[in-house]
Every structure is written in structure tokens, then in C-alpha cells.
Amino acid sequence: EVHLLESGGTLVPPGGSLRLSCAASRFTFSSYAMTWVRQAPGKGLEWVSTISNSGGTTFYADSVQGRFTISRDNSKNTLHLQMNSLRADDTAVYYCAKGTIAARYFDFWGQGTLVTVSS
Amino acid sequence: EIVLTQSPATLSLSPGERATLSCRASQSVSGYLAWYQQKPGQAPRLLIYDASNRATGIPARFSGSGSGTDFTLTISSLEPEDFVVYYCQQRNNWPLTFGQGTRLEIK
């Protein structure tokens, strides 16, 4: 079955930067769009960013536009999220998720990685 | 941005009963709506996509309906493991958006 494993979450001070990664396996990574979704502690789900299968097209939530950059390396089956100018309200569990054929639903998710922005 | 409003926020029922969860969109999303289930400490799981199609491996007691702005997730006979949180999500427009969730609790 599809496997997604996030890494990189940690405690970072406000204004800091962090790079999350998601290692994908057991499916043809280069054929599917990939997405980051986050969940603040005790809160609901928030879509963050999506990248097309080729990496040529990206979409961002307004809340992260200009601060976060999504990217992928299809040769290494890896998804990334570069997060700059981090704020306290970026504190959340960050999930990577595989898109369905329709791309904008998510049929497999990683276990998540916790990012805490605090001084 | 399309706002999805789920109701009720919390639904109290007993095992074996029928559950009806609602998701209303601030503008039409056509039929492009999904439902996810999230158990404590776990990632969400896709249940229903395009309003009424069950995802792979999802039991038949889960069904979805609706189009336009009003959607429903129905669980025909609640099992103990169904008492968790459910989210709707639209894919009709960017940004993709989720509802705030409905918590299903044991009465």
C-alpha cells in the first residue's frame, strides 16, 4: 500500500525557517499531484499547498503565500515544504497527502510531523 | 474562498442508530465534495468523493449525497469505531477548503 513519511518538524522561533520532507513509496510518485494539509492543535484541517505531478504548477493558501514554497523531486520520490518567516499560528501537525486521479482529493496521508513555532 | 459549514458541530447518537451529517457550501461546488473521517491521533481517511462515491475499502454503511451547496454524509447503522470526527472538503475552486468538522459522540 501507499506509504508517506513526513519528517523535519521541530520547535522553531518566530521568524525562523524550516524545511519539511515527505518520502513516498509504493506508488508511481511522478504520476500524482501532492499536497500539504495542516492541523493546529485541537483544530480542524487546513489546506496549505498543492503541487502538480510534474512540479510545474503550484497552489498556495493565502495564509502561507509568499512564505512557503512547495517542491518535489520525482527522481527521489520526495515532496518538500520550505517554510520561512514562521509565525505562532503556523504551529500545527503538517500532513503530506497524495492526490487522487482528480488531484484535489486526498486518498493517502502520512502520519504527520509537528511544527511548533515558539520562543 | 468557498466556506463549508458543517452541522451539527457535535452529534450524539447510540450504536446501531442512523447518523446524518450536513455540509453546506457558501456557493455551488457542483458535485465536487469529499468526506473524510479522522480518528484521534491519526491522519484523515477519505470516505466519499464527488459527493456520492465511496473510496476504496470503505464500508457500505457510509453513503453520501447532494450537489450544488447542500451535501449529506449518512452512516446507516453506527458501529463503535464510527464515533470520531468527520470533515467535508470541496475541490471545485482554489483555494481548497475544509469544513470545521462534526464530532460524532456516543449518547
CSV table of C-alpha atoms in Angstrom, one decimal:
chain,number,residue,atom,x,y,z
A,1,GLU,CA,0.0,0.0,0.0
A,2,VAL,CA,1.0,3.6,-0.5
A,3,HIS,CA,3.4,4.9,2.2
A,4,LEU,CA,4.1,8.5,3.0
A,5,LEU,CA,6.5,9.5,5.7
A,6,GLU,CA,6.9,13.1,6.8
A,7,SER,CA,10.0,14.5,8.6
A,8,GLY,CA,11.5,17.8,9.6
A,9,GLY,CA,9.0,19.0,12.2
A,10,THR,CA,10.5,20.6,15.3
A,11,LEU,CA,10.4,23.6,17.6
A,12,VAL,CA,11.4,26.9,15.8
A,13,PRO,CA,11.4,30.5,16.9
A,14,PRO,CA,9.1,33.1,15.4
A,15,GLY,CA,10.6,34.4,12.2
A,16,GLY,CA,12.6,31.2,11.6
A,17,SER,CA,12.7,28.8,8.8
A,18,LEU,CA,12.1,25.1,8.4
A,19,ARG,CA,12.0,22.5,5.6
A,20,LEU,CA,9.6,19.6,5.8
A,21,SER,CA,10.1,16.5,3.7
A,22,CYS,CA,7.8,13.6,2.7
A,23,ALA,CA,9.2,10.4,1.4
A,24,ALA,CA,6.8,8.5,-0.8
A,25,SER,CA,6.8,4.8,-1.7
A,26,ARG,CA,4.7,2.0,-3.2
A,27,PHE,CA,3.2,4.1,-6.0
A,28,THR,CA,4.3,6.0,-9.1
A,29,PHE,CA,5.1,9.3,-7.4
A,30,SER,CA,5.6,11.2,-10.6
A,31,SER,CA,2.1,10.5,-11.7
A,32,TYR,CA,0.2,12.2,-8.9
A,33,ALA,CA,-0.2,15.7,-7.5
A,34,MET,CA,0.8,16.1,-3.9
A,35,THR,CA,-0.5,18.3,-1.1
A,36,TRP,CA,0.4,19.6,2.3
A,37,VAL,CA,-2.5,19.9,4.8
A,38,ARG,CA,-2.0,21.2,8.4
A,39,GLN,CA,-4.0,20.9,11.6
A,40,ALA,CA,-3.4,23.2,14.5
A,41,PRO,CA,-3.7,21.6,18.0
A,42,GLY,CA,-7.3,20.7,18.7
A,43,LYS,CA,-8.5,22.4,15.5
A,44,GLY,CA,-9.7,21.3,12.0
A,45,LEU,CA,-7.9,20.7,8.8
A,46,GLU,CA,-6.4,23.5,6.7
A,47,TRP,CA,-5.2,23.0,3.1
A,48,VAL,CA,-1.7,24.6,2.7
A,49,SER,CA,-0.3,23.9,-0.8
A,50,THR,CA,-0.6,21.6,-3.8
A,51,ILE,CA,2.0,20.8,-6.5
A,52,SER,CA,1.2,19.1,-9.8
A,53,ASN,CA,2.7,15.8,-10.7
A,54,SER,CA,5.5,17.4,-12.8
A,55,GLY,CA,6.1,20.1,-10.3
A,56,GLY,CA,5.3,22.8,-12.9
A,57,THR,CA,2.2,24.1,-11.2
A,58,THR,CA,1.8,25.1,-7.6
A,59,PHE,CA,-1.0,26.5,-5.5
A,60,TYR,CA,-0.9,28.1,-2.0
A,61,ALA,CA,-3.4,29.1,0.7
A,62,ASP,CA,-3.4,32.9,1.2
A,63,SER,CA,-2.2,32.3,4.8
A,64,VAL,CA,1.2,31.0,3.5
A,65,GLN,CA,1.5,32.6,0.1
A,66,GLY,CA,4.9,34.3,-0.2
A,67,ARG,CA,6.3,32.5,2.9
A,68,PHE,CA,6.1,28.8,2.0
A,69,THR,CA,7.4,27.0,-1.1
A,70,ILE,CA,6.3,23.5,-2.2
A,71,SER,CA,8.6,21.5,-4.3
A,72,ARG,CA,9.2,17.9,-5.4
A,73,ASP,CA,12.0,15.7,-6.6
A,74,ASN,CA,10.5,12.9,-8.7
A,75,SER,CA,13.8,11.2,-9.0
A,76,LYS,CA,13.9,10.7,-5.3
A,77,ASN,CA,10.1,10.3,-4.7
A,78,THR,CA,10.2,13.2,-2.2
A,79,LEU,CA,8.0,16.2,-1.5
A,80,HIS,CA,9.2,19.2,0.3
A,81,LEU,CA,7.7,22.3,2.0
A,82,GLN,CA,10.1,25.2,2.7
A,83,MET,CA,8.6,27.4,5.4
A,84,ASN,CA,10.1,30.9,6.0
A,85,SER,CA,9.0,33.7,8.3
A,86,LEU,CA,7.3,31.3,10.6
A,87,ARG,CA,4.6,32.6,12.9
A,88,ALA,CA,3.0,31.3,16.0
A,89,ASP,CA,-0.2,30.5,14.0
A,90,ASP,CA,1.8,28.2,11.8
A,91,THR,CA,2.0,25.8,14.7
A,92,ALA,CA,0.4,22.5,13.6
A,93,VAL,CA,0.8,19.0,12.5
A,94,TYR,CA,1.7,19.0,8.8
A,95,TYR,CA,0.5,16.1,6.7
A,96,CYS,CA,1.5,15.3,3.2
A,97,ALA,CA,-1.2,13.7,1.1
A,98,LYS,CA,-1.4,12.0,-2.2
A,99,GLY,CA,-3.9,13.3,-4.7
A,100,THR,CA,-6.5,11.2,-6.3
A,101,ILE,CA,-6.7,11.0,-10.1
A,102,ALA,CA,-8.8,14.1,-9.8
A,103,ALA,CA,-5.8,15.6,-8.0
A,104,ARG,CA,-7.8,17.7,-5.5
A,105,TYR,CA,-9.0,15.0,-3.1
A,106,PHE,CA,-6.5,13.1,-0.9
A,107,ASP,CA,-6.6,9.3,-0.8
A,108,PHE,CA,-3.5,8.6,1.2
A,109,TRP,CA,-1.9,10.6,4.1
A,110,GLY,CA,1.3,10.4,6.1
A,111,GLN,CA,1.2,10.3,9.8
A,112,GLY,CA,2.1,14.0,10.1
A,113,THR,CA,5.0,15.9,11.5
A,114,LEU,CA,4.6,18.6,14.3
A,115,VAL,CA,5.9,22.1,13.8
A,116,THR,CA,5.9,24.3,16.8
A,117,VAL,CA,6.6,28.0,16.4
A,118,SER,CA,7.5,29.5,19.8
A,119,SER,CA,10.2,31.4,21.5
B,1,GLU,CA,-13.0,31.4,-1.0
B,2,ILE,CA,-15.7,28.8,-0.6
B,3,VAL,CA,-16.7,28.4,3.0
B,4,LEU,CA,-18.0,25.0,4.1
B,5,THR,CA,-20.3,24.9,7.1
B,6,GLN,CA,-20.8,21.6,8.8
B,7,SER,CA,-23.7,20.8,11.1
B,8,PRO,CA,-24.2,19.9,13.8
B,9,ALA,CA,-20.9,20.6,15.4
B,10,THR,CA,-21.5,17.6,17.7
B,11,LEU,CA,-24.0,14.7,17.1
B,12,SER,CA,-24.9,12.4,20.0
B,13,LEU,CA,-26.2,9.0,19.0
B,14,SER,CA,-26.1,5.4,20.0
B,15,PRO,CA,-24.6,2.4,18.2
B,16,GLY,CA,-26.9,1.0,15.7
B,17,GLU,CA,-28.6,4.3,15.0
B,18,ARG,CA,-28.5,6.3,11.7
B,19,ALA,CA,-26.3,9.3,11.5
B,20,THR,CA,-26.9,12.2,9.2
B,21,LEU,CA,-24.2,14.9,8.9
B,22,SER,CA,-24.6,18.0,6.8
B,23,CYS,CA,-22.1,20.2,4.9
B,24,ARG,CA,-23.3,23.4,3.3
B,25,ALA,CA,-21.2,25.5,0.8
B,26,SER,CA,-21.2,29.3,0.6
B,27,GLN,CA,-21.5,28.9,-3.2
B,28,SER,CA,-22.0,26.0,-5.6
B,29,VAL,CA,-19.3,23.3,-5.7
B,30,SER,CA,-21.3,21.3,-8.2
B,31,GLY,CA,-20.7,17.7,-7.1
B,32,TYR,CA,-17.1,18.1,-6.1
B,33,LEU,CA,-17.2,17.4,-2.5
B,34,ALA,CA,-15.5,14.7,-0.3
B,35,TRP,CA,-15.9,13.4,3.2
B,36,TYR,CA,-13.1,12.4,5.5
B,37,GLN,CA,-13.0,10.5,8.8
B,38,GLN,CA,-10.4,11.3,11.4
B,39,LYS,CA,-9.8,9.1,14.4
B,40,PRO,CA,-7.8,10.5,17.4
B,41,GLY,CA,-4.1,10.7,16.8
B,42,GLN,CA,-4.5,9.6,13.2
B,43,ALA,CA,-4.4,11.2,9.8
B,44,PRO,CA,-7.7,11.7,8.0
B,45,ARG,CA,-9.1,8.9,5.8
B,46,LEU,CA,-11.0,9.5,2.6
B,47,LEU,CA,-14.6,8.1,2.8
B,48,ILE,CA,-16.6,9.7,-0.1
B,49,TYR,CA,-15.5,11.6,-3.1
B,50,ASP,CA,-17.5,13.5,-5.8
B,51,ALA,CA,-20.4,13.7,-3.3
B,52,SER,CA,-21.5,10.1,-3.5
B,53,ASN,CA,-18.7,7.7,-4.5
B,54,ARG,CA,-17.2,5.5,-1.8
B,55,ALA,CA,-13.5,5.4,-1.7
B,56,THR,CA,-11.7,2.0,-1.9
B,57,GLY,CA,-12.3,-0.2,1.2
B,58,ILE,CA,-15.0,2.0,2.8
B,59,PRO,CA,-17.9,0.0,4.2
B,60,ALA,CA,-21.3,0.2,2.6
B,61,ARG,CA,-22.9,1.8,5.7
B,62,PHE,CA,-21.2,5.1,4.6
B,63,SER,CA,-23.0,7.0,1.9
B,64,GLY,CA,-23.0,10.5,0.5
B,65,SER,CA,-25.5,12.6,-1.4
B,66,GLY,CA,-26.1,16.1,-2.6
B,67,SER,CA,-25.0,18.6,-5.2
B,68,GLY,CA,-24.6,22.4,-5.5
B,69,THR,CA,-24.5,23.7,-2.0
B,70,ASP,CA,-26.0,21.1,0.2
B,71,PHE,CA,-24.5,17.7,1.0
B,72,THR,CA,-25.1,14.9,3.4
B,73,LEU,CA,-23.0,12.0,4.8
B,74,THR,CA,-25.1,9.2,6.1
B,75,ILE,CA,-24.0,6.3,8.3
B,76,SER,CA,-26.8,3.8,8.2
B,77,SER,CA,-26.0,1.9,11.4
B,78,LEU,CA,-23.4,3.2,13.7
B,79,GLU,CA,-20.5,1.0,14.8
B,80,PRO,CA,-18.5,1.8,17.9
B,81,GLU,CA,-15.5,2.9,15.8
B,82,ASP,CA,-17.6,5.4,13.9
B,83,PHE,CA,-17.7,7.8,16.9
B,84,VAL,CA,-15.0,10.2,15.7
B,85,VAL,CA,-14.7,13.4,13.7
B,86,TYR,CA,-15.8,13.9,10.1
B,87,TYR,CA,-14.8,16.7,7.6
B,88,CYS,CA,-16.1,17.7,4.3
B,89,GLN,CA,-13.8,19.2,1.6
B,90,GLN,CA,-14.5,20.9,-1.7
B,91,ARG,CA,-12.4,20.7,-4.8
B,92,ASN,CA,-14.4,22.9,-7.2
B,93,ASN,CA,-12.4,26.1,-6.6
B,94,TRP,CA,-9.0,27.2,-5.3
B,95,PRO,CA,-8.3,27.5,-2.5
B,96,LEU,CA,-9.4,24.0,-1.5
B,97,THR,CA,-11.3,24.3,1.7
B,98,PHE,CA,-12.5,22.0,4.5
B,99,GLY,CA,-15.5,22.3,6.8
B,100,GLN,CA,-14.8,22.8,10.5
B,101,GLY,CA,-15.8,19.2,11.3
B,102,THR,CA,-18.6,17.3,13.0
B,103,ARG,CA,-17.8,15.2,16.1
B,104,LEU,CA,-19.9,12.1,16.5
B,105,GLU,CA,-20.2,11.1,20.1
B,106,ILE,CA,-21.8,8.2,21.9
B,107,LYS,CA,-25.1,9.1,23.6
